[in-house]
């Protein structure tokens, strides 16, 4: 698909994150109003809440943008999503007559604050990059026992906490937890010393389900995608994860980028999952390409220092797609809801520089990373900022996600009653 040109010039630069081809959905406040829905275009935001209030949008229901979240809009379903996208595309296209009256509805992005773009109904996180699963398994259980026996059959996941999902820019405080020192049999209660990030893509579920859905139906239920950092305390994780998987190690915070990139914007970038190492059960077969070619990178910036890009990878490296994960999630009869968030799992590639977590990049702390500042890192220090970036590269344009960023705060003083 060629780049689509807008009368908003900043949307037409080849490296602009938010060209007319993108139209991602966010929630912003400022510029004369509280939190409300907006669509990013170039360096501006189209105030769609104000457009609806003024009767400028023809939507199939009233009050869709009255709440500062995209859930009510997502609930309208794929036909309404397509109609709305076509309407905005026509309003913002180069030469559109709407230019004369639309200007008051455009807000500069640098004048606003961004919020969570949707109310997170439930949060599920998966474990679906073969490279990541092998690396972590090799460190936790040894290379001969790295990939669990179910891994090539099941999109492995666990139920996370919607309450811990925060928007980019929210500080993340180092957690306390049970940690077993390397030379001890029993744990201590202490602040994590192995705080880490996980580079992931989050799929935003825009339609509900009752009962099992197919992979194709699951794909149609997905509204769009965000970047996702699943902050992880590796020392807490290593002690707690057997037999039921991660719990407190991943409950501190999960940061998402502020713009939901619509699935429609990513259609030209679909790619198939890699060859199956073991045939999948038929219900998980994909009717078409279900991954996307999305370049991803992670930057680490120490307090007062410059940034170092420490990882570069691609969403196409995943073994399971979001549609397969969502299909699998419904096999139990688990009802999915509008606003459910599915984390892809850490996205690691085949080479060291493609690894999507510090645990892998520093190989459990044994190979610290060198930063541009001259410092080294095995795990995160207080004051470190982790920034995820992602974009699908088209011919003369890109579909950007906006940054997904968070800065680490020191652990609280010992919690009351901790009594180590
Ligand atoms: Ca994760």
Coordinates of N, CA and C in Angstrom, one line a residue, residues 125-141 146-148 151 156 158 196-200 230 232 234 237 246 250 313 317-319 344-351 354-361 363:
X125 N -1.0 -12.8 29.9 CA 0.3 -12.7 29.3 C 0.7 -14.1 28.8
X126 N 1.3 -14.2 27.6 CA 1.7 -15.4 27.0 C 3.2 -15.5 27.0
X127 N 3.7 -16.6 26.4 CA 5.1 -17.0 26.5 C 5.4 -17.7 25.1
X128 N 5.4 -16.9 24.1 CA 5.2 -17.4 22.7 C 6.4 -17.2 21.8
X129 N 7.5 -16.7 22.2 CA 8.7 -16.7 21.4 C 9.5 -17.9 21.7
X130 N 9.8 -18.7 20.7 CA 10.6 -19.9 20.9 C 12.0 -19.5 21.4
X131 N 12.6 -18.5 20.9 CA 13.9 -18.0 21.3 C 13.9 -17.7 22.8
X132 N 12.9 -16.9 23.2 CA 12.8 -16.5 24.6 C 12.6 -17.7 25.5
X133 N 11.6 -18.5 25.1 CA 11.3 -19.7 26.0 C 12.5 -20.6 26.1
X134 N 13.3 -20.8 25.0 CA 14.5 -21.6 25.1 C 15.5 -21.0 26.0
X135 N 15.7 -19.7 25.8 CA 16.8 -19.0 26.6 C 16.5 -19.0 28.1
X136 N 15.2 -18.7 28.5 CA 14.9 -18.7 29.9 C 14.9 -20.1 30.5
X137 N 14.4 -21.0 29.7 CA 14.4 -22.4 30.2 C 15.8 -22.9 30.4
X138 N 16.7 -22.6 29.5 CA 18.1 -23.0 29.6 C 18.7 -22.5 30.9
X139 N 18.4 -21.2 31.2 CA 18.9 -20.6 32.4 C 18.3 -21.2 33.7
X140 N 17.0 -21.4 33.7 CA 16.3 -21.8 34.9 C 16.4 -23.3 35.1
X141 N 16.4 -24.1 34.0 CA 16.4 -25.6 34.2 C 17.5 -26.3 33.5
X146 N 15.2 -27.2 28.4 CA 14.9 -25.8 28.3 C 13.4 -25.6 27.9
X147 N 13.0 -26.3 26.8 CA 11.6 -26.1 26.3 C 10.7 -27.1 27.0
X148 N 9.7 -26.6 27.8 CA 8.8 -27.6 28.4 C 8.1 -28.5 27.4
X151 N 5.3 -27.0 25.2 CA 5.5 -25.7 24.6 C 5.2 -25.7 23.0
X156 N 1.4 -21.2 25.7 CA 1.4 -21.1 27.1 C 1.2 -19.7 27.6
X158 N -0.6 -17.1 31.2 CA -1.1 -17.1 32.6 C -2.0 -15.8 32.7
X196 N 13.7 -6.4 35.7 CA 13.9 -6.5 34.3 C 12.7 -6.0 33.5
X197 N 12.9 -5.8 32.2 CA 11.8 -5.5 31.3 C 11.5 -6.7 30.5
X198 N 10.4 -6.7 29.8 CA 10.1 -7.7 28.7 C 9.5 -6.9 27.6
X199 N 10.1 -7.0 26.4 CA 9.6 -6.4 25.2 C 8.5 -7.3 24.6
X200 N 7.3 -6.7 24.6 CA 6.2 -7.5 24.0 C 5.3 -6.6 23.2
X230 N 6.4 -5.9 30.1 CA 5.9 -6.7 31.2 C 7.1 -6.7 32.3
X232 N 9.4 -7.4 35.2 CA 9.6 -8.7 35.8 C 10.7 -8.7 36.8
X234 N 13.1 -11.0 38.4 CA 13.6 -12.3 38.1 C 14.0 -13.1 39.3
X237 N 10.7 -14.3 40.7 CA 10.2 -15.2 39.7 C 10.8 -16.6 39.9
X246 N 4.3 -17.5 37.0 CA 4.6 -16.3 37.6 C 3.4 -15.7 38.4
X250 N 5.5 -10.6 38.4 CA 5.1 -9.8 37.2 C 3.8 -9.0 37.6
X313 N 14.6 -6.3 17.5 CA 14.0 -7.6 17.0 C 12.8 -7.3 16.2
X317 N 9.1 -12.8 14.7 CA 9.8 -13.9 15.3 C 9.0 -14.8 16.2
X318 N 7.7 -14.4 16.5 CA 6.9 -15.2 17.4 C 6.5 -16.5 16.8
X319 N 6.4 -17.5 17.7 CA 6.0 -18.9 17.3 C 4.4 -18.9 17.2
X344 N 1.9 -10.6 24.1 CA 2.4 -11.6 23.2 C 3.4 -12.6 23.9
X345 N 4.0 -12.2 25.0 CA 5.2 -12.9 25.5 C 6.4 -12.1 25.0
X346 N 7.5 -12.2 25.7 CA 8.7 -11.6 25.3 C 9.1 -11.9 23.9
X347 N 9.5 -10.9 23.1 CA 9.8 -11.2 21.7 C 11.3 -11.2 21.5
X348 N 11.9 -12.4 21.5 CA 13.3 -12.5 21.3 C 13.6 -13.1 19.9
X349 N 14.7 -12.7 19.3 CA 15.1 -13.3 18.0 C 16.2 -14.2 18.2
X350 N 16.8 -14.7 17.1 CA 17.8 -15.8 17.1 C 19.2 -15.3 17.7
X351 N 19.5 -14.0 17.5 CA 20.8 -13.6 17.9 C 20.8 -12.9 19.2
X354 N 19.1 -9.7 19.6 CA 17.7 -9.7 19.3 C 16.9 -10.1 20.6
X355 N 17.6 -10.2 21.7 CA 16.9 -10.7 22.9 C 16.1 -9.6 23.6
X356 N 14.9 -10.0 24.0 CA 13.9 -9.0 24.5 C 13.8 -8.8 26.0
X357 N 14.8 -9.2 26.7 CA 14.9 -9.0 28.2 C 16.3 -8.9 28.6
X358 N 16.6 -8.2 29.8 CA 17.9 -8.2 30.3 C 18.4 -9.6 30.8
X359 N 17.4 -10.4 31.3 CA 17.8 -11.7 31.7 C 18.5 -12.5 30.6
X360 N 18.0 -12.3 29.4 CA 18.7 -13.0 28.3 C 19.9 -12.2 27.8
X361 N 19.7 -10.9 27.7 CA 20.9 -10.1 27.2 C 22.1 -10.2 28.0
X363 N 22.5 -12.8 30.0 CA 22.6 -14.3 30.3 C 22.6 -14.5 31.8

